[in-house]
Amino acid sequence: MKKLVLLGLLCVFASCKKEASEPEEEKTTDYNSEVLEDKLGELFSNTNSKGMGIALFNGDQILFERGYGVSSLKYNVPYTTKTVQNIASISKVVTGLTLLKAMEGKDVKLNDDINSYLPFKVKNPLFPDESITIQQLVTHTSSIYDGSFYGNSYYTLEADFADDPDIDQEEINQLTTKENSLSLTEYLKATLEETDSSSNKYGYINYKPGSTYSYSNNGAGLIALIVESITGQDFKTYSQEHIIKPLSLENSTWQDDISNQHSYLYSKNALRYPFYGLVTAADGAYRTSTHELAILGQELIKAHQQEGTLLNDKSYEMFFKKYLDESHFKTEKSSKAHEEDGFNKGVFITYERGGIGHSGGDPGVTTLLYFHPETHKGFALLFNSDFNTDEEEEAFLSIAELMNAEIAKKQIK
């Protein structure tokens, strides 16, 4: 069930043209939305995606937002900027904010050993004397690896999908139901806990914790357990009360409730995936709309200007801090991204090609949320379909390049 999205597809700022990342001056303050809308419409038609939402914003207002295509082929429902869908790994941004909010006023530090907050022991059996810290989880340097077992994190929310001709049966033949899925603790214990009878080396990479950047979804699941330990509340409930509700995001949720505004997610041709959720949740199960993701982006822009409302200044300082250096990047590709494109990590937030934000990819989902720290403009981009050909991926990247260029423009006032 897990769709492994190519790093080259989602590392947008590393893929975009170099000249687009430098702030450029416009000769007018008038924003030509018609030209942008026409360009986006043309590029969208080449993606073969069923639906797309796009929003361009600064810290004060949403400058442009449009929906394209449909959220349901069967019922011909238009995809709008109010359409709700999974946003995959951009969820981690909300998780990072939730963690830092939970830490405020508490004797909890990012360099704390995670075993101080977990109901079971997590140690890389290849480095049994090394602690794994909260900071390592949020910067993807913990040495924790998703592995093939990560597929067990996905479950369907539709009981009768097996006989539905609209659903891509080939992609979901091992998908379990929510009722039969593991709990978060059960899943992470099965993946990461070392027992007397077996050593779960498949849950870790062969690098000392803290030494190497290696992306991990399971790390976000552990953060959810840590938040619950700190607050005494369910992670989803705490995040809803302290992050989602204060921003008045009425159609955003961690819950598996599928509203009438929720988009179907498409695989290939006219086939779709069943609605699904994740046991790990904090790594990719947040559901929102283009419009409300843009509101979250506005908060990030304000926070970067020391005007954020969700966290205090110290927490936002930790959120945006760059924690990695050249020693953390062991592969040629990651080392090049760090050296040439400025790739780095804050608390579940990404720096690359002059932008700050995150990308997301899951079955039927491709998403982007980035802002430019100098122009204080950003964009949110949501697709409800897989890209199945090189041409479709190129069309997606062209849209990302276009939006990257838009947020890099400086306006003369």
Coordinates of C-alpha atoms in Angstrom, one line a residue:
M1 CA 0.0 0.0 0.0
K2 CA 2.9 2.4 0.7
K3 CA 3.7 4.5 -2.3
L4 CA 7.4 5.4 -2.2
V5 CA 7.5 8.8 -3.8
L6 CA 10.9 9.6 -5.5
L7 CA 13.0 12.1 -3.6
G8 CA 13.6 13.9 -6.9
L9 CA 9.9 14.4 -7.4
L10 CA 9.1 16.0 -4.0
C11 CA 12.4 17.8 -3.3
V12 CA 10.9 20.6 -5.4
F13 CA 13.3 23.4 -4.6
A14 CA 16.2 21.2 -5.4
S15 CA 14.6 20.5 -8.8
C16 CA 13.6 24.0 -9.7
K17 CA 15.7 26.3 -11.8
K18 CA 18.3 28.2 -9.8
E19 CA 17.2 31.6 -11.0
A20 CA 13.7 31.1 -9.6
S21 CA 14.9 30.8 -6.0
E22 CA 16.4 34.3 -5.9
P23 CA 14.1 37.1 -5.0
E24 CA 13.1 39.1 -8.1
E25 CA 11.6 42.6 -8.3
E26 CA 8.3 43.1 -10.0
K27 CA 7.6 46.5 -11.7
T28 CA 4.0 46.6 -10.3
T29 CA 2.1 45.8 -7.2
D30 CA -0.8 44.5 -9.2
Y31 CA -1.2 40.8 -9.0
N32 CA -2.2 39.3 -12.3
S33 CA -4.3 36.3 -11.2
E34 CA -5.8 35.7 -14.7
V35 CA -2.4 35.0 -16.2
L36 CA -1.4 32.7 -13.4
E37 CA -4.8 30.9 -13.5
D38 CA -4.4 30.3 -17.3
K39 CA -0.8 29.0 -16.8
L40 CA -1.9 26.7 -14.0
G41 CA -4.9 25.4 -16.0
E42 CA -2.7 24.5 -18.9
L43 CA -0.1 22.7 -16.8
F44 CA -2.8 20.9 -14.7
S45 CA -4.3 19.4 -17.9
N46 CA -0.9 17.7 -18.5
T47 CA -0.7 16.1 -15.1
N48 CA -3.6 13.8 -15.7
S49 CA -4.6 14.4 -12.1
K50 CA -8.3 14.3 -11.3
G51 CA -8.2 17.4 -9.0
M52 CA -5.8 20.1 -7.8
G53 CA -6.0 22.9 -5.3
I54 CA -3.6 25.9 -5.3
A55 CA -3.2 28.9 -3.0
L56 CA -0.7 31.8 -3.0
F57 CA -0.5 33.8 0.2
N58 CA 1.5 36.2 2.4
G59 CA 1.3 36.6 6.1
D60 CA -1.8 38.9 5.9
Q61 CA -3.9 37.6 3.1
I62 CA -4.5 34.8 0.5
L63 CA -3.6 36.4 -2.8
F64 CA -4.8 33.8 -5.1
E65 CA -6.6 30.4 -4.7
R66 CA -8.2 28.1 -7.3
G67 CA -9.5 24.6 -7.6
Y68 CA -9.1 22.5 -10.8
G69 CA -10.7 19.3 -11.9
V70 CA -12.9 17.1 -9.8
S71 CA -12.9 15.5 -6.3
S72 CA -15.2 12.7 -7.6
L73 CA -15.2 11.4 -11.1
K74 CA -18.3 9.3 -10.4
Y75 CA -20.4 12.2 -9.2
N76 CA -18.6 15.0 -11.1
V77 CA -18.0 17.0 -8.0
P78 CA -15.7 20.0 -8.6
Y79 CA -12.4 20.1 -6.7
T80 CA -12.3 23.5 -4.9
T81 CA -9.9 25.1 -2.4
K82 CA -12.4 24.0 0.3
T83 CA -12.2 20.3 -0.7
V84 CA -10.6 18.2 2.0
Q85 CA -8.1 15.4 1.6
N86 CA -5.1 13.7 3.2
I87 CA -1.9 15.7 2.9
A88 CA 0.6 13.0 3.7
S89 CA 3.9 14.1 5.2
I90 CA 3.0 17.8 5.5
S91 CA 1.2 16.4 8.6
K92 CA 4.6 16.3 10.3
V93 CA 4.6 20.1 10.3
V94 CA 1.5 20.1 12.5
T95 CA 3.1 17.3 14.6
G96 CA 6.2 19.4 15.2
L97 CA 4.1 22.4 16.3
T98 CA 2.1 20.1 18.6
L99 CA 5.2 18.7 20.2
L100 CA 6.7 22.1 20.9
K101 CA 3.4 23.4 22.3
A102 CA 3.3 20.4 24.6
M103 CA 6.8 21.2 25.8
E104 CA 6.0 24.7 26.7
G105 CA 6.2 25.2 30.5
K106 CA 7.4 21.6 31.0
D107 CA 10.8 20.2 32.0
V108 CA 11.2 18.6 28.6
K109 CA 14.2 19.1 26.3
L110 CA 14.8 18.2 22.7
N111 CA 18.0 16.3 23.7
D112 CA 16.1 14.1 26.2
D113 CA 16.3 10.3 25.7
I114 CA 13.0 9.3 24.2
N115 CA 12.8 6.3 26.6
S116 CA 12.0 8.7 29.4
Y117 CA 8.6 9.2 27.7
L118 CA 7.7 5.9 26.1
P119 CA 5.9 2.8 27.4
F120 CA 8.5 0.5 25.9
K121 CA 12.2 0.6 25.3
V122 CA 13.6 1.9 21.9
K123 CA 17.3 1.2 21.2
N124 CA 19.1 0.6 18.0
P125 CA 20.4 -3.0 18.7
L126 CA 23.4 -2.2 16.5
F127 CA 24.3 0.6 18.9
P128 CA 22.9 -0.5 22.2
D129 CA 24.8 2.1 24.3
E130 CA 23.6 5.1 22.3
S131 CA 20.5 7.0 23.3
I132 CA 17.9 8.2 20.8
T133 CA 16.7 11.7 21.5
I134 CA 13.6 13.7 20.6
Q135 CA 15.7 16.0 18.5
Q136 CA 16.9 13.0 16.4
L137 CA 13.3 12.0 15.8
V138 CA 12.2 15.4 14.5
T139 CA 15.3 15.9 12.3
H140 CA 15.3 12.3 10.9
T141 CA 18.7 11.4 12.4
S142 CA 17.5 8.8 14.9
S143 CA 18.6 5.7 12.9
I144 CA 15.0 4.4 13.0
Y145 CA 14.0 2.9 9.7
D146 CA 10.5 2.4 8.3
G147 CA 11.2 -0.9 6.6
S148 CA 8.7 -3.2 4.9
F149 CA 6.6 -3.5 8.1
Y150 CA 5.5 0.2 7.6
G151 CA 2.9 -1.1 5.2
N152 CA 1.0 -2.4 8.2
S153 CA 0.4 1.2 9.3
Y154 CA -2.2 1.7 6.6
Y155 CA -5.9 0.6 7.0
T156 CA -9.0 1.1 5.0
L157 CA -12.1 3.0 6.1
E158 CA -14.4 1.2 3.6
A159 CA -15.7 -2.2 4.6
D160 CA -16.9 -3.3 1.2
F161 CA -14.2 -2.1 -1.2
A162 CA -13.3 -5.6 -2.4
D163 CA -16.2 -5.8 -4.8
D164 CA -16.2 -2.1 -5.9
P165 CA -15.3 -1.8 -9.6
D166 CA -14.2 1.8 -9.1
I167 CA -11.4 0.8 -6.7
D168 CA -7.9 -0.3 -7.8
Q169 CA -7.8 -3.8 -6.4
E170 CA -4.2 -4.4 -7.4
E171 CA -2.9 -1.6 -5.1
I172 CA -4.7 -2.7 -2.0
N173 CA -4.7 -6.5 -1.8
Q174 CA -3.0 -6.5 1.6
L175 CA -4.8 -3.6 3.1
T176 CA -6.4 -4.4 6.5
T177 CA -9.5 -2.8 8.1
K178 CA -9.3 -0.2 10.9
E179 CA -10.9 -2.7 13.2
N180 CA -8.2 -5.3 12.5
S181 CA -5.3 -2.8 12.6
L182 CA -2.8 -2.5 15.4
S183 CA -2.8 0.3 17.9
L184 CA 0.0 2.8 17.7
T185 CA 1.9 1.3 20.6
E186 CA 1.4 -2.2 19.3
Y187 CA 2.7 -1.3 15.9
L188 CA 5.7 0.6 17.1
K189 CA 6.6 -2.1 19.6
A190 CA 6.4 -4.7 16.9
T191 CA 8.7 -2.6 14.7
L192 CA 11.2 -1.2 17.2
E193 CA 11.3 -3.1 20.5
E194 CA 14.1 -5.5 21.0
T195 CA 13.0 -8.7 22.7
D196 CA 14.7 -11.7 24.2
S197 CA 13.6 -13.9 21.2
S198 CA 14.5 -11.6 18.3
S199 CA 16.4 -8.4 17.5
N200 CA 14.4 -6.1 15.2
K201 CA 17.4 -4.9 13.2
Y202 CA 15.1 -4.3 10.2
G203 CA 13.7 -1.3 12.2
Y204 CA 17.0 0.5 12.2
I205 CA 19.8 1.6 9.9
N206 CA 23.5 0.8 10.5
Y207 CA 24.5 4.3 11.6
K208 CA 24.9 5.6 15.1
P209 CA 21.8 7.6 16.3
G210 CA 22.3 11.3 15.7
S211 CA 25.0 10.8 13.1
T212 CA 23.1 10.4 9.8
Y213 CA 20.1 11.9 8.0
S214 CA 17.6 9.1 7.0
Y215 CA 13.9 9.9 6.6
S216 CA 11.6 8.1 9.0
N217 CA 7.9 8.0 9.3
N218 CA 8.0 5.8 12.4
G219 CA 9.8 8.6 14.2
A220 CA 6.7 10.8 13.9
G221 CA 4.6 8.0 15.4
L222 CA 7.0 8.0 18.4
I223 CA 6.6 11.8 18.8
A224 CA 2.8 11.2 19.1
L225 CA 3.4 8.9 22.0
I226 CA 5.8 11.4 23.6
V227 CA 3.2 14.2 23.3
E228 CA 0.7 11.9 25.1
S229 CA 3.2 11.2 27.8
I230 CA 3.9 14.9 28.4
T231 CA 0.3 16.1 28.3
G232 CA -1.7 13.1 29.5
Q233 CA -4.0 13.6 26.5
D234 CA -4.5 11.7 23.3
F235 CA -2.2 13.2 20.6
K236 CA -5.0 13.9 18.1
T237 CA -7.2 15.6 20.8
Y238 CA -4.3 17.7 22.1
S239 CA -3.3 18.8 18.6
Q240 CA -6.9 19.7 17.7
E241 CA -7.3 21.8 20.8
H242 CA -3.9 23.6 20.8
I243 CA -3.0 23.9 17.1
I244 CA -6.0 23.4 14.8
K245 CA -8.7 25.1 16.8
P246 CA -6.7 28.3 17.6
L247 CA -6.2 28.8 13.9
S248 CA -10.0 28.3 13.3
L249 CA -9.3 25.4 10.9
E250 CA -12.9 24.1 11.0
N251 CA -12.4 21.5 8.3
S252 CA -9.0 20.2 9.3
T253 CA -8.7 17.1 11.5
W254 CA -6.6 14.1 12.5
Q255 CA -9.7 12.0 12.8
D256 CA -10.8 9.4 10.2
D257 CA -14.3 11.0 9.7
I258 CA -14.9 11.3 6.0
S259 CA -17.1 14.4 5.3
N260 CA -19.0 15.3 2.2
Q261 CA -16.2 17.7 1.4
H262 CA -13.6 14.9 1.2
S263 CA -12.0 14.1 -2.1
Y264 CA -11.6 10.6 -3.5
L265 CA -8.0 9.7 -4.1
Y266 CA -7.1 8.2 -7.5
S267 CA -4.5 5.7 -8.7
K268 CA -4.6 5.3 -12.4
N269 CA -7.2 5.9 -15.1
A270 CA -10.6 6.2 -13.4
L271 CA -9.7 3.9 -10.5
R272 CA -9.5 5.2 -7.0
Y273 CA -8.1 4.1 -3.6
P274 CA -10.5 3.4 -0.8
F275 CA -10.5 6.0 1.9
Y276 CA -7.7 5.1 4.3
G277 CA -6.0 6.1 7.5
L278 CA -2.7 5.4 9.3
V279 CA -1.9 3.8 12.6
T280 CA 1.1 6.2 12.9
A281 CA -1.2 9.2 12.1
A282 CA 1.3 11.9 13.1
D283 CA 3.4 11.1 10.1
G284 CA 0.8 11.6 7.4
A285 CA -2.9 11.3 8.4
Y286 CA -3.8 15.0 8.8
R287 CA -6.8 16.0 6.6
T288 CA -7.3 19.6 5.4
S289 CA -8.2 21.8 2.4
T290 CA -6.0 24.0 0.3
H291 CA -7.5 27.0 1.9
E292 CA -6.9 25.9 5.4
L293 CA -3.4 24.6 4.6
A294 CA -2.7 28.2 3.3
I295 CA -3.8 29.5 6.7
L296 CA -1.3 27.3 8.4
G297 CA 1.3 28.6 6.0
Q298 CA 0.4 32.1 6.9
E299 CA 1.0 31.3 10.6
L300 CA 4.5 30.0 9.6
I301 CA 5.3 33.2 7.8
K302 CA 4.2 35.3 10.8
A303 CA 6.2 33.1 13.1
H304 CA 9.3 33.5 11.0
Q305 CA 8.8 37.2 11.5
Q306 CA 8.4 36.7 15.3
E307 CA 4.7 37.4 15.0
G308 CA 3.4 33.8 15.4
T309 CA 0.3 33.1 17.6
L310 CA 0.5 29.4 18.3
L311 CA 3.8 29.1 20.1
N312 CA 6.0 31.4 22.2
D313 CA 9.2 32.9 20.7
K314 CA 11.5 30.3 22.3
S315 CA 9.4 27.4 20.8
Y316 CA 9.4 28.9 17.4
E317 CA 13.1 29.5 17.6
M318 CA 13.5 25.8 18.2
F319 CA 11.1 25.0 15.4
F320 CA 13.0 27.0 12.7
K321 CA 16.6 26.2 13.9
K322 CA 18.7 24.4 11.4
Y323 CA 20.0 21.3 13.2
L324 CA 22.1 19.5 10.6
D325 CA 25.6 20.0 9.1
E326 CA 27.5 18.3 6.3
S327 CA 28.5 15.4 8.5
H328 CA 24.8 14.2 8.7
F329 CA 24.6 13.6 4.9
K330 CA 26.3 10.3 4.0
T331 CA 24.9 9.7 0.4
E332 CA 26.1 11.7 -2.6
K333 CA 22.6 12.9 -3.3
S334 CA 21.9 14.1 0.2
S335 CA 25.3 15.7 0.5
K336 CA 24.8 17.6 -2.8
A337 CA 21.4 18.7 -1.7
H338 CA 22.8 20.1 1.5
E339 CA 25.9 21.7 -0.1
E340 CA 24.3 23.2 -3.2
D341 CA 20.6 23.6 -2.3
G342 CA 20.8 24.4 1.4
F343 CA 18.9 21.3 2.4
N344 CA 18.4 21.2 6.2
K345 CA 15.9 20.3 8.9
G346 CA 14.3 22.1 11.7
V347 CA 11.6 20.5 13.9
F348 CA 9.8 18.6 11.1
I349 CA 10.3 21.5 8.8
T350 CA 12.5 21.5 5.7
Y351 CA 14.9 24.0 4.2
E352 CA 15.7 23.7 0.5
R353 CA 16.4 26.0 -2.5
G354 CA 15.6 29.1 -0.5
G355 CA 12.2 27.9 0.7
I356 CA 10.9 26.6 4.1
G357 CA 8.2 24.1 4.3
H358 CA 7.4 20.4 3.6
S359 CA 6.2 18.0 0.9
G360 CA 4.0 15.0 1.1
G361 CA 3.4 11.9 -0.9
D362 CA 1.0 8.9 -0.3
P363 CA -1.4 6.8 -2.4
G364 CA -3.3 9.3 -4.5
V365 CA -1.7 12.2 -2.8
T366 CA 1.0 14.7 -3.7
T367 CA 1.2 17.9 -1.6
L368 CA 3.5 20.9 -1.1
L369 CA 3.6 23.8 1.4
Y370 CA 6.5 26.3 1.1
F371 CA 7.2 29.9 1.8
H372 CA 10.1 32.2 0.9
P373 CA 11.7 33.8 4.1
E374 CA 12.7 37.0 2.3
T375 CA 9.5 37.8 0.3
H376 CA 7.2 36.4 3.0
K377 CA 5.1 34.7 0.4
G378 CA 4.1 31.1 0.2
F379 CA 2.0 28.5 -1.6
A380 CA 0.0 25.4 -0.9
L381 CA -0.5 22.8 -3.6
L382 CA -2.7 19.7 -3.3
F383 CA -3.3 16.8 -5.8
N384 CA -5.7 14.0 -5.4
S385 CA -4.1 11.6 -7.9
D386 CA -0.9 9.6 -8.5
F387 CA 1.5 10.6 -11.2
N388 CA 2.1 7.5 -13.3
T389 CA 4.3 8.7 -16.1
D390 CA 7.4 10.8 -16.5
E391 CA 5.3 13.3 -18.5
E392 CA 2.8 13.7 -15.6
E393 CA 5.6 14.1 -13.1
E394 CA 7.2 16.8 -15.3
A395 CA 3.9 18.7 -15.5
F396 CA 3.7 18.6 -11.7
L397 CA 7.3 19.9 -11.4
S398 CA 6.4 22.7 -13.8
I399 CA 3.6 23.8 -11.6
A400 CA 5.9 23.7 -8.6
E401 CA 8.5 25.7 -10.5
L402 CA 5.9 28.3 -11.4
M403 CA 4.8 28.7 -7.8
N404 CA 8.3 28.8 -6.6
A405 CA 9.0 31.6 -9.0
E406 CA 5.9 33.5 -7.8
I407 CA 6.8 33.4 -4.1
A408 CA 10.4 34.5 -4.9
K409 CA 9.2 37.8 -6.5
K410 CA 9.6 41.0 -4.6
Q411 CA 7.1 43.7 -5.1
I412 CA 8.1 47.3 -5.3
K413 CA 5.8 49.5 -3.2

